[in-house]
PDB file of C-alpha atoms and ligand atoms in Angstrom:
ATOM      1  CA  UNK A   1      52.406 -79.220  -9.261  1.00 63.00           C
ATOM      2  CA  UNK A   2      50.456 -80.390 -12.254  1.00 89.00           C
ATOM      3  CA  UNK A   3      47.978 -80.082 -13.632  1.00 94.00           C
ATOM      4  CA  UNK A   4      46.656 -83.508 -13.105  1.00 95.00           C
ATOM      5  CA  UNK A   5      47.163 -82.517  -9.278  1.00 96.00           C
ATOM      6  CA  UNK A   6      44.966 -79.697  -9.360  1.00 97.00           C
ATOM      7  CA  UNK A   7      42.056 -81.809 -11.064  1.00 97.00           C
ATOM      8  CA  UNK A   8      42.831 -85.037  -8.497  1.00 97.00           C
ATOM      9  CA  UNK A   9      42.379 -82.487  -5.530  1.00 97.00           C
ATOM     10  CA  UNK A  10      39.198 -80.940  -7.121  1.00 97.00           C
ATOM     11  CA  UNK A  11      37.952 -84.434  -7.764  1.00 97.00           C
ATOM     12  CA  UNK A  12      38.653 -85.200  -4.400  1.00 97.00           C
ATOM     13  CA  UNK A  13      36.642 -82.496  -3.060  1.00 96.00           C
ATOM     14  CA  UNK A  14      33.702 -83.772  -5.191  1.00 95.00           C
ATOM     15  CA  UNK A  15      33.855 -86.935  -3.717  1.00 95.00           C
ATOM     16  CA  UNK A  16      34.272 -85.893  -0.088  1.00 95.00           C
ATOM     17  CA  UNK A  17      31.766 -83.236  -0.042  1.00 94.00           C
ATOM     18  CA  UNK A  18      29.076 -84.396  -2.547  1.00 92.00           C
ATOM     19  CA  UNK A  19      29.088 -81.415  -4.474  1.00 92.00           C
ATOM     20  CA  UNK A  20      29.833 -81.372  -7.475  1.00 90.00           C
ATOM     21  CA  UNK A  21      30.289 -77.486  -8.043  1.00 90.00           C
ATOM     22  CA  UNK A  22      31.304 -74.821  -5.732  1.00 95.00           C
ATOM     23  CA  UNK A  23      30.845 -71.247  -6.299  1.00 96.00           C
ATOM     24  CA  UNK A  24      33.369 -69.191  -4.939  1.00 97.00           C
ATOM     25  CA  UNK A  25      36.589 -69.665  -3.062  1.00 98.00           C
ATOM     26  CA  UNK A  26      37.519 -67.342   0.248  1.00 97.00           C
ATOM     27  CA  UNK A  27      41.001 -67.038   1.742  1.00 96.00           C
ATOM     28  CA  UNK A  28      41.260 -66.866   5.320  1.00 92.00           C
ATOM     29  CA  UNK A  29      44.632 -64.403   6.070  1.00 82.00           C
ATOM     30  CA  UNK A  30      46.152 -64.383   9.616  1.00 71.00           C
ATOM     31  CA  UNK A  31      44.577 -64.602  12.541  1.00 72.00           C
ATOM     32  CA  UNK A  32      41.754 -64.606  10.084  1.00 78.00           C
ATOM     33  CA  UNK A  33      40.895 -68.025  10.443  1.00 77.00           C
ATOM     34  CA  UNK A  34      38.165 -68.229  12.526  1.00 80.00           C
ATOM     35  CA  UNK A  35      35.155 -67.040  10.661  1.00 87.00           C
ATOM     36  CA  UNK A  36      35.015 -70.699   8.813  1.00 85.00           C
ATOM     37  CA  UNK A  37      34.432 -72.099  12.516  1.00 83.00           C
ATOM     38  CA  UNK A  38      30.680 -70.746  12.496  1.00 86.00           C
ATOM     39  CA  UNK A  39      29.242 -71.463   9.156  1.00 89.00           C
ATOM     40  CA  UNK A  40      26.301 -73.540   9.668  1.00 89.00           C
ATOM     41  CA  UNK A  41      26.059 -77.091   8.036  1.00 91.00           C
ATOM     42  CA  UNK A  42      29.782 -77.038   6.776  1.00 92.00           C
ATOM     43  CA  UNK A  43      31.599 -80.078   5.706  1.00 94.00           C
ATOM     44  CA  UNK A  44      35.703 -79.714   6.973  1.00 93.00           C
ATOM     45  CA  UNK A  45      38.341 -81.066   5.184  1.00 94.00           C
ATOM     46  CA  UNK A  46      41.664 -81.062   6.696  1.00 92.00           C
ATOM     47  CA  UNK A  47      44.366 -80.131   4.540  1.00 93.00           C
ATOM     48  CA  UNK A  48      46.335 -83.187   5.015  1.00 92.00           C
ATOM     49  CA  UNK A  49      43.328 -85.428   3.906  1.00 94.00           C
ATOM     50  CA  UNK A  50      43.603 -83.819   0.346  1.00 95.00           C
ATOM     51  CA  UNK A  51      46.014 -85.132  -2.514  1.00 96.00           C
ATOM     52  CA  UNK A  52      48.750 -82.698  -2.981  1.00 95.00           C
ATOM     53  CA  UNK A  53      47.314 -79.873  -0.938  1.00 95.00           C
ATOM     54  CA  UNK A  54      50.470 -78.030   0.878  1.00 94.00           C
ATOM     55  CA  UNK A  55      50.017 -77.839   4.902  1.00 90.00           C
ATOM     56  CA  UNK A  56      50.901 -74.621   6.661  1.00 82.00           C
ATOM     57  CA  UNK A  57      53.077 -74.651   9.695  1.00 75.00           C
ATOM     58  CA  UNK A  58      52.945 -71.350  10.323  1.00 60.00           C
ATOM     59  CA  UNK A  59      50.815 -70.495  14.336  1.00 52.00           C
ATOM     60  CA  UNK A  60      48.001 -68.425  14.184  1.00 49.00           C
ATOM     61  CA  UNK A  61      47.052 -70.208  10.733  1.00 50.00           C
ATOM     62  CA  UNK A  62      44.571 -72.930  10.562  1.00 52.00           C
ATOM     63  CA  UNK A  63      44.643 -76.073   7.595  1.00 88.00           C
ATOM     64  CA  UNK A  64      41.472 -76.833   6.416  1.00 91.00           C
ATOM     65  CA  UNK A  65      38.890 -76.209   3.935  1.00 94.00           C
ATOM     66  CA  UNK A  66      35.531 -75.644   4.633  1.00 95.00           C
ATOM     67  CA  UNK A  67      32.661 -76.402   2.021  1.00 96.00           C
ATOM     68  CA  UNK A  68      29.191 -74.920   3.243  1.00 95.00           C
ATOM     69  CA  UNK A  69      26.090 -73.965   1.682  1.00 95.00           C
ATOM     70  CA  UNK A  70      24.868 -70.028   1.702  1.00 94.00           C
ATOM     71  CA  UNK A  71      21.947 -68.517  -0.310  1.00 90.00           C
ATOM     72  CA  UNK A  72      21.269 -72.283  -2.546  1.00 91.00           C
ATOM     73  CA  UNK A  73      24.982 -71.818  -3.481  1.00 95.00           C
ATOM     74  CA  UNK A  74      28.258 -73.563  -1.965  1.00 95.00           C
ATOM     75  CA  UNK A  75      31.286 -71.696  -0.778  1.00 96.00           C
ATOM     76  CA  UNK A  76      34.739 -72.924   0.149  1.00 97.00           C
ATOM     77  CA  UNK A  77      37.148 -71.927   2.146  1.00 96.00           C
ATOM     78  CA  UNK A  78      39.980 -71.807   2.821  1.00 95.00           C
ATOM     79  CA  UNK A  79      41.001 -71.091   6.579  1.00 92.00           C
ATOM     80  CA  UNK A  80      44.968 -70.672   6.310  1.00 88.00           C
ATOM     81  CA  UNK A  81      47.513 -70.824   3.683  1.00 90.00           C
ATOM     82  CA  UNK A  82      50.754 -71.702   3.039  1.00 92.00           C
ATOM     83  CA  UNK A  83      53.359 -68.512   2.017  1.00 93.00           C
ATOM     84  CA  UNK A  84      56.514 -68.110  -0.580  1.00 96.00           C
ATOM     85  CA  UNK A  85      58.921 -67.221   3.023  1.00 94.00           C
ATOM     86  CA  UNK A  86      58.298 -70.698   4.384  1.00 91.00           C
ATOM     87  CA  UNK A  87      60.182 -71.980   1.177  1.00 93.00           C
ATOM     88  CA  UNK A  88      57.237 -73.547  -0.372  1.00 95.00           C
ATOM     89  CA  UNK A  89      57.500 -73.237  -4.007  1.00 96.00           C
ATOM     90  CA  UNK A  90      54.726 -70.994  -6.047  1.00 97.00           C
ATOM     91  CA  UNK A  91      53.421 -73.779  -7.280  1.00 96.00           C
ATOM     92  CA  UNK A  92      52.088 -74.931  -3.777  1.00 96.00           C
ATOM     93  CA  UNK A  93      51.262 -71.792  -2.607  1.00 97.00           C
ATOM     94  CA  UNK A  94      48.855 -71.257  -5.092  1.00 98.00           C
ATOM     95  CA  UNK A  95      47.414 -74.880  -5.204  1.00 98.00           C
ATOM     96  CA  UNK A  96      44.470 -74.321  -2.901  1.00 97.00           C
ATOM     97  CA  UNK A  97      43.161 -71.479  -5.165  1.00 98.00           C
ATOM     98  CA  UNK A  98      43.725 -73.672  -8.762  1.00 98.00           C
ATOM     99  CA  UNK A  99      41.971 -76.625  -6.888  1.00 97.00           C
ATOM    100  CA  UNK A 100      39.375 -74.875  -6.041  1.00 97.00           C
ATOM    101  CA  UNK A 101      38.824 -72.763  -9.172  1.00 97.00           C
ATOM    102  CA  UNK A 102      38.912 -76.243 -10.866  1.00 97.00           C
ATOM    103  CA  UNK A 103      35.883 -77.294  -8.645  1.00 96.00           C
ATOM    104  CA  UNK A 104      33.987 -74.848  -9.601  1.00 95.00           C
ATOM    105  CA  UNK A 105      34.827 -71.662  -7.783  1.00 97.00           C
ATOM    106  CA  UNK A 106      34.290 -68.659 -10.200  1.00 96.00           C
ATOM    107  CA  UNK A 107      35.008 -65.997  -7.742  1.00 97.00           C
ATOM    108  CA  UNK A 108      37.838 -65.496  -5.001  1.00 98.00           C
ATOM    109  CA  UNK A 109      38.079 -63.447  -2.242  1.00 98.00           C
ATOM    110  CA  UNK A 110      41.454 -63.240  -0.495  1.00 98.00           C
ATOM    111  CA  UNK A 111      41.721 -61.452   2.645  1.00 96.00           C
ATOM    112  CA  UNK A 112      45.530 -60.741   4.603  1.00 95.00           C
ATOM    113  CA  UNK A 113      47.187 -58.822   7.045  1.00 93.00           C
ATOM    114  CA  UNK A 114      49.272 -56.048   6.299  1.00 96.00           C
ATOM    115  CA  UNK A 115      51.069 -53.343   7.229  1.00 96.00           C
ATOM    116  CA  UNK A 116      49.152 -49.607   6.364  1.00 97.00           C
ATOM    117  CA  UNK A 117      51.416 -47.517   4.396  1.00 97.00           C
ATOM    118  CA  UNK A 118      48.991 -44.577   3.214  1.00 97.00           C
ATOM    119  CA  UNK A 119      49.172 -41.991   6.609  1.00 95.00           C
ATOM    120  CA  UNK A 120      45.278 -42.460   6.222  1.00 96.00           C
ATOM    121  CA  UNK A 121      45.146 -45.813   7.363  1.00 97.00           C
ATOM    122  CA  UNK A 122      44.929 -46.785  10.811  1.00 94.00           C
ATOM    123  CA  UNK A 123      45.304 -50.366  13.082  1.00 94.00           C
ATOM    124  CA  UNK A 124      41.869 -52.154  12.008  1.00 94.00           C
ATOM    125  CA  UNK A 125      41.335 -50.315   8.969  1.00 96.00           C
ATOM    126  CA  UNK A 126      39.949 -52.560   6.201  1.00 97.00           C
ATOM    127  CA  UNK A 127      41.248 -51.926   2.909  1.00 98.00           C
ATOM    128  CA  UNK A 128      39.932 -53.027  -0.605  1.00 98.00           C
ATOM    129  CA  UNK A 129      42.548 -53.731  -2.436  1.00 98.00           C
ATOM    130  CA  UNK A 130      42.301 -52.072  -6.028  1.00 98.00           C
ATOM    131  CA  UNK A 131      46.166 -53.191  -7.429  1.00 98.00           C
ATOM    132  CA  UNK A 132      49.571 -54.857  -6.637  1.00 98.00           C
ATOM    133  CA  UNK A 133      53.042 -54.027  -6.920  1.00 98.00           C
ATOM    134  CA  UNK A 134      54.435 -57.504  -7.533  1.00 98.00           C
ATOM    135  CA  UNK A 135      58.413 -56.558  -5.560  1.00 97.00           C
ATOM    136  CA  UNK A 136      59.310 -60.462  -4.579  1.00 97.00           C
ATOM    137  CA  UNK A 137      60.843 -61.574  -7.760  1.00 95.00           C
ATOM    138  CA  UNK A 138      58.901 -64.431  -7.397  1.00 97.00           C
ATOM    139  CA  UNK A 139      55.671 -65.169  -9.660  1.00 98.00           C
ATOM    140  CA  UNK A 140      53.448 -68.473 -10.098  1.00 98.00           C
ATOM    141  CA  UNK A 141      53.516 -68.333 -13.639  1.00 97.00           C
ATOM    142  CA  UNK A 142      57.007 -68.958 -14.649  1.00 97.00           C
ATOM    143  CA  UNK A 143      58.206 -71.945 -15.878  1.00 95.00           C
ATOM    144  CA  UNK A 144      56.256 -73.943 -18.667  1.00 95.00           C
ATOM    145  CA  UNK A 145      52.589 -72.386 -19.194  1.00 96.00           C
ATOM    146  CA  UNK A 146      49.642 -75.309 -18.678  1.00 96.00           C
ATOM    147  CA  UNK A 147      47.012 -73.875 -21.561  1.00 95.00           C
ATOM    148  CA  UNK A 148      44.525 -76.216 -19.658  1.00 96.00           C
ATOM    149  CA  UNK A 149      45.107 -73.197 -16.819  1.00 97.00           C
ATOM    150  CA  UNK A 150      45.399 -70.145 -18.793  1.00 97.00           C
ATOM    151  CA  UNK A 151      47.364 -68.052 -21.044  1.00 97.00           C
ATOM    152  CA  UNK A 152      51.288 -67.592 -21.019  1.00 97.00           C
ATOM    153  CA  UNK A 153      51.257 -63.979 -21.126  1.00 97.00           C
ATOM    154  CA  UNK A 154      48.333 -62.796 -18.497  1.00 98.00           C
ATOM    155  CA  UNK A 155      47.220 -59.405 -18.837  1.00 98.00           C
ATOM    156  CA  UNK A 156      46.380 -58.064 -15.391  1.00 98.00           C
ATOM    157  CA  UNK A 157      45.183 -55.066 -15.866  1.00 98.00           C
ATOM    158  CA  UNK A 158      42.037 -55.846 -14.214  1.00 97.00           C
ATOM    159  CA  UNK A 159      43.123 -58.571 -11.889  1.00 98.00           C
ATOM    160  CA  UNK A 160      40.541 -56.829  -9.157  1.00 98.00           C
ATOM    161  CA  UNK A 161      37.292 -57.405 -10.688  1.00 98.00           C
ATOM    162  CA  UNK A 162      35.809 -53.337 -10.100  1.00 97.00           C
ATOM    163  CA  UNK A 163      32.441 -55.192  -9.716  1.00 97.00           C
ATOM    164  CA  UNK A 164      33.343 -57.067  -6.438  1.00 97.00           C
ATOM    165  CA  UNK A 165      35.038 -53.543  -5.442  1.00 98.00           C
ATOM    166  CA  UNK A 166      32.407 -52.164  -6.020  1.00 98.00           C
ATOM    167  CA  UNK A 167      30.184 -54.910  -4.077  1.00 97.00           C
ATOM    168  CA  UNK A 168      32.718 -54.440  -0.830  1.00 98.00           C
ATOM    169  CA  UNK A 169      32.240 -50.628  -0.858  1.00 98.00           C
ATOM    170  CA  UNK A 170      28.538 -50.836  -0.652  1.00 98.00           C
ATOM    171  CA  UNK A 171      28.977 -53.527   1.910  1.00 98.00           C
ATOM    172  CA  UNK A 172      31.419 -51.479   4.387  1.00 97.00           C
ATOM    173  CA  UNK A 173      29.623 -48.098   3.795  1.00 98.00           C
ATOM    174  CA  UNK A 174      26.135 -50.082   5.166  1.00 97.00           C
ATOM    175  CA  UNK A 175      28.354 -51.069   7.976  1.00 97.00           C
ATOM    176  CA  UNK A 176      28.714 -47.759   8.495  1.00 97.00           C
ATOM    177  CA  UNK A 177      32.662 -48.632   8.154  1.00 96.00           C
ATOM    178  CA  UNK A 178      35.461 -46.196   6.434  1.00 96.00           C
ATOM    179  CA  UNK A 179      35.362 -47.169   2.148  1.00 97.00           C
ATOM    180  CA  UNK A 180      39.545 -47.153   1.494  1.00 98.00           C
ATOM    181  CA  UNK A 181      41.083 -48.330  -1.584  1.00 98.00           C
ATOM    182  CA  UNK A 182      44.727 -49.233  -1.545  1.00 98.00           C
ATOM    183  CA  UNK A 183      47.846 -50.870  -3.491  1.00 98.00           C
ATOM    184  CA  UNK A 184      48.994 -53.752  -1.861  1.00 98.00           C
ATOM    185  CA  UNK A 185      52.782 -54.495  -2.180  1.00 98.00           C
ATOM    186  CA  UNK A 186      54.054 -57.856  -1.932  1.00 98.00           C
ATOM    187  CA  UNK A 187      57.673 -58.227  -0.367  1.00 98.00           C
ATOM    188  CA  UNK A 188      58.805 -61.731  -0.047  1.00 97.00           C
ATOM    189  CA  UNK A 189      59.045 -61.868   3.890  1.00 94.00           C
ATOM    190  CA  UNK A 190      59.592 -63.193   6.817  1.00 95.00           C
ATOM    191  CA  UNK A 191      61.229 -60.032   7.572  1.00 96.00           C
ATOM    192  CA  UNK A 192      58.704 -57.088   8.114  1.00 96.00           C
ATOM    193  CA  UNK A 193      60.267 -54.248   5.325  1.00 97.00           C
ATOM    194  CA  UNK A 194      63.084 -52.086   6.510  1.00 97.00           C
ATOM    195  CA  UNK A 195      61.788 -48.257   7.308  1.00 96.00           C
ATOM    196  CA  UNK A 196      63.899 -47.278   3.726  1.00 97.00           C
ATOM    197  CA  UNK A 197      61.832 -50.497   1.783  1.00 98.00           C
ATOM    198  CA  UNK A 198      58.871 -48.594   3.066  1.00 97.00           C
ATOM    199  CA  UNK A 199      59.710 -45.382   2.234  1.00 97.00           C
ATOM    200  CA  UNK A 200      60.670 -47.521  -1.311  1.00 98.00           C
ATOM    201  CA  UNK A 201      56.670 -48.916  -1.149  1.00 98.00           C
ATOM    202  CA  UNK A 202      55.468 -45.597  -0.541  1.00 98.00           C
ATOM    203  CA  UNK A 203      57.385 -43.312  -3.373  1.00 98.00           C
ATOM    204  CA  UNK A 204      56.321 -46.586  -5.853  1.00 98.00           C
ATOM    205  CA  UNK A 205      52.669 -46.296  -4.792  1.00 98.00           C
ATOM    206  CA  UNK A 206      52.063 -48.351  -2.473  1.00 98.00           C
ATOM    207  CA  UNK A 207      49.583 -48.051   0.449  1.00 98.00           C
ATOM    208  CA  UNK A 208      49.723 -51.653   2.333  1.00 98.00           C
ATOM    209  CA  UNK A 209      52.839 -54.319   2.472  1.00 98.00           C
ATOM    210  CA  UNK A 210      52.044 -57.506   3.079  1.00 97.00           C
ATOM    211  CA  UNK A 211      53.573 -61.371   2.684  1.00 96.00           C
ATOM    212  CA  UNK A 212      50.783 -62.904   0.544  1.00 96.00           C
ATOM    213  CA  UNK A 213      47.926 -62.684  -1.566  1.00 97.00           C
ATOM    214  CA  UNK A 214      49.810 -61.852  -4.759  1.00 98.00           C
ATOM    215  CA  UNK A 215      50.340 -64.924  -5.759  1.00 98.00           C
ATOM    216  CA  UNK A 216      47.072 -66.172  -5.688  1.00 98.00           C
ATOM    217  CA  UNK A 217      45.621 -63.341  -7.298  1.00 98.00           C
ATOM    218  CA  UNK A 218      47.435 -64.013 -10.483  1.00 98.00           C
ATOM    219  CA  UNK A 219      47.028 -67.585 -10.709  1.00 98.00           C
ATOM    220  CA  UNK A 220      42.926 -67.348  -9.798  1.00 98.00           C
ATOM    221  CA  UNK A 221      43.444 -64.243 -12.820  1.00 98.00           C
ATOM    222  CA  UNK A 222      45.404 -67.060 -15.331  1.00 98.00           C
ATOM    223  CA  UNK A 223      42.164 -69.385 -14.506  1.00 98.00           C
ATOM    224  CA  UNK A 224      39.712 -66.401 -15.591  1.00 98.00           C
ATOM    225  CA  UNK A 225      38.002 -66.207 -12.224  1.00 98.00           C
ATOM    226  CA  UNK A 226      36.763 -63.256 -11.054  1.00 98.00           C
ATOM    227  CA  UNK A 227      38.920 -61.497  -7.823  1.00 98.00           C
ATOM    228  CA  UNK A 228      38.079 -59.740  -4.786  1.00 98.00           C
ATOM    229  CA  UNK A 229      40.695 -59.040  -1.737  1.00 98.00           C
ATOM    230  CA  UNK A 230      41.357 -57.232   1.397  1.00 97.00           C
ATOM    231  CA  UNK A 231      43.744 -55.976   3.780  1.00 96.00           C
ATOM    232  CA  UNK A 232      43.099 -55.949   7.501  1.00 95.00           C
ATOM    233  CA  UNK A 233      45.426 -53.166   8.687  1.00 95.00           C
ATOM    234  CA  UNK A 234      46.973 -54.826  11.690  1.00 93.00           C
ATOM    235  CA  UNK A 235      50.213 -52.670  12.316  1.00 94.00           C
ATOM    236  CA  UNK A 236      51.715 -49.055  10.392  1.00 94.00           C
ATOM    237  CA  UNK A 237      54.431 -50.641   8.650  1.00 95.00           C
ATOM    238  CA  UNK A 238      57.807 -50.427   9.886  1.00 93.00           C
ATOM    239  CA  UNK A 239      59.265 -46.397  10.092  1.00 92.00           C
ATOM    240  CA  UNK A 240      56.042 -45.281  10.118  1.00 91.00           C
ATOM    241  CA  UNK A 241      55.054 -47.512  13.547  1.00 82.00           C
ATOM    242  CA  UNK A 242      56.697 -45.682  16.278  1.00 83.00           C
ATOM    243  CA  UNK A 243      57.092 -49.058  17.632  1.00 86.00           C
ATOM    244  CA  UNK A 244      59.193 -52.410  16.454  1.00 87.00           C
ATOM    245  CA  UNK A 245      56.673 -54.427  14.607  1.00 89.00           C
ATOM    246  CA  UNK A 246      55.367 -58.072  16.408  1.00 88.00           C
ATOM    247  CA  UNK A 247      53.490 -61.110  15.065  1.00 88.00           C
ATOM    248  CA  UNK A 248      51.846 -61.311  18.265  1.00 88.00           C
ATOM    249  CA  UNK A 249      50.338 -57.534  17.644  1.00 84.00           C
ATOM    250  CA  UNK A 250      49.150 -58.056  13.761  1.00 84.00           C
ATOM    251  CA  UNK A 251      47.412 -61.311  15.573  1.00 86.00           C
ATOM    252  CA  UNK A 252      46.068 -59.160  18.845  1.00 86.00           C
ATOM    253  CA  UNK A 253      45.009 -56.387  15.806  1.00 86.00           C
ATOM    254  CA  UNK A 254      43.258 -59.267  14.024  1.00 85.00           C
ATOM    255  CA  UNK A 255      41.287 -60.057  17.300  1.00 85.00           C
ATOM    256  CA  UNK A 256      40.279 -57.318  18.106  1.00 88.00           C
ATOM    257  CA  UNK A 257      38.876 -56.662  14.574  1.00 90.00           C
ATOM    258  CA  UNK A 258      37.059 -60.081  14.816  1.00 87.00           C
ATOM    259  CA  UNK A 259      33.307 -59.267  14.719  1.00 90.00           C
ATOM    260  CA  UNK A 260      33.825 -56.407  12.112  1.00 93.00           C
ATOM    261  CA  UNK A 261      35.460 -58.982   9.708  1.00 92.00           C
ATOM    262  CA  UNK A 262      32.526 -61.126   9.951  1.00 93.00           C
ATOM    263  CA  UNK A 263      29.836 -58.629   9.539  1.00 95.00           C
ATOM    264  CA  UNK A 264      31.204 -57.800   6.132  1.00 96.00           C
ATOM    265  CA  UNK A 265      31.897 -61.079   4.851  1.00 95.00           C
ATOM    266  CA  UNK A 266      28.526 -62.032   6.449  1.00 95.00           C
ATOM    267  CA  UNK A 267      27.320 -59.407   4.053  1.00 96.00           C
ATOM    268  CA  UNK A 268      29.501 -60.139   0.943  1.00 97.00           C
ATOM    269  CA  UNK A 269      29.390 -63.613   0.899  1.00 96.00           C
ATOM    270  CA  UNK A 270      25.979 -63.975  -0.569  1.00 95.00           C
ATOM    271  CA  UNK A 271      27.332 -61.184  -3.277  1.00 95.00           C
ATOM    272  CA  UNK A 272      30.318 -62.979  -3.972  1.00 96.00           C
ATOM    273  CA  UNK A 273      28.603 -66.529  -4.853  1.00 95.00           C
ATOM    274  CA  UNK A 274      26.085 -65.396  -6.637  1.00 92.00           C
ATOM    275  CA  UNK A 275      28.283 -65.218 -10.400  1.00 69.00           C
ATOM    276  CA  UNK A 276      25.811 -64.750 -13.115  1.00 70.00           C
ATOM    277  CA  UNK A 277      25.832 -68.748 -14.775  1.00 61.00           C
TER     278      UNK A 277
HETATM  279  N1  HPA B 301      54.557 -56.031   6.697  1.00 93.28           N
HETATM  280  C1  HPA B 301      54.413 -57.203   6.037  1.00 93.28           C
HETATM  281  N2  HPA B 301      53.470 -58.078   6.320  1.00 93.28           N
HETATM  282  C2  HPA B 301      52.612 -57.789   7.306  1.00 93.28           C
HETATM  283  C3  HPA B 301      52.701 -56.604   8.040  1.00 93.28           C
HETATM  284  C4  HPA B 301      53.731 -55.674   7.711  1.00 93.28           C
HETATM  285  O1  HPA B 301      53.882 -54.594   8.308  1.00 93.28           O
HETATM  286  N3  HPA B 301      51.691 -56.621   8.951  1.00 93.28           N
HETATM  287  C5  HPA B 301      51.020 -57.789   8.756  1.00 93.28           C
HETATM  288  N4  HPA B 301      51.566 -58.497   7.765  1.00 93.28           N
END
């Protein structure tokens, strides 16, 4: 996708919203979705209305994105997202994040599901994520580099802003909610991990596995934005569940988890859009 996509679909969010710069971008992960349905005076764009934009056909994940004002700033978001193990090519599945870094968006928050690794984690946990291990193969950058985007060769040894981790901590610790820190590995998917690729995970460093996120935390790093992202423990990954993992428990887990999700990004919200100009 090119990037004369990227700035038709930001232009086209312009137009259809009447704003002509948004703040920051959130992610919506599984079963995530839902927060964007309450946000008061919220303009929703379908994913299929946008040029370009990739539609999800996964259930349990929404397709639109939601502009809507908080604290004299604009948000968007973004409630579901298309993954790598649907066959989608990188460059879609990190189109919604360029498009909306391009309108404006100078901080990201990405939220998932995953499966807790670290024996300290436990089914509703949430976990800031503080680094990745990248074990797909896969990575949105190769191919030609756009300079209009970002560099060729990205350093990412700060691809979680500490600020914003530092922002979430305060936020869950007022919530009176367990502060965790983990390293999210990506595995390609649709497959939950093997027990032995956990065991892999684990010994590498890992303390979550999950299907997504990765991605768009190195493209929204090539743009220079500013990242933030969590992990909703739905499950203990595979081995280390004593039971087969489901889809239809890391969506129950979700649930469950529903009003604690939106207490903290009721309170981090307002944090995350208000960049310093
Ligand atoms: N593995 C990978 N992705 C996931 C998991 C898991 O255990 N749980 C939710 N998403």
């Amino acid at each position: 996708m090119s990037y004369h996509a990227i700035a038709a679909a930001a232009a086209f969010l312009t137009a259809r919203t009447g704003v002509s710069q948004h703040d920051a971008l959130v992610v919506l992960g599984s079963g995530l979705g839902e927060y964007a349905e309450q946000l008061p005076d919220a303009v929703r764009i379908p994913y299929e209305d946008v040029p370009g934009f990739p539609v999800p056909k996964v259930t349990g994940h929404g397709g639109s994105l939601i502009s809507a004002p908080i604290c004299d700033r604009r948000l968007l978001v973004m409630s579901g997202r298309v993954h790598a193990y649907e066959g989608w090519p990188m460059s879609d599945v990190v189109f919604g994040v360029r498009t909306a870094i391009k309108a404006g968006a100078r901080r990201v928050l990405l939220t998932n599901a995953a499966g807790g690794i670290n024996p300290a984690f436990s089914p509703g946990d949430l976990i800031i994520i503080s680094d990745h291990l990248n074990l797909s193969g896969m990575n949105p950058l190769t191919g030609p580099n756009d300079d209009r985007l970002g560099p060729r060769f990205l350093d990412l040894t700060n691809a979680y802003t500490a600020g914003l981790r530092w922002d979430l901590a305060a936020v869950l610790t007022d919530l009176d909610l367990p502060v965790h820190e983990g390293v999210y590995a990506w595995f390609l998917g649709p497959t939950y991990e093997t027990p032995a690729e956990v065991t892999m995970a684990r010994t590498m460093g890992a303390d979550l596995v999950g299907m997504s996120t990765v991605p768009e935390v190195i493209a929204a790093n090539h743009m220079g934005a500013e990242v933030a992202a969590i992990s909703l423990v739905t499950n203990l990954a595979a081995g280390i569940s004593p039971k087969p993992l489901s889809h239809t428990d890391v969506t129950a887990t979700a649930e469950r988890t529903r009003a604690t999700f939106t207490k903290v990004l009721d309170r981090f919200l307002p944090i995350l859009v208000a960049h310093d100009d």
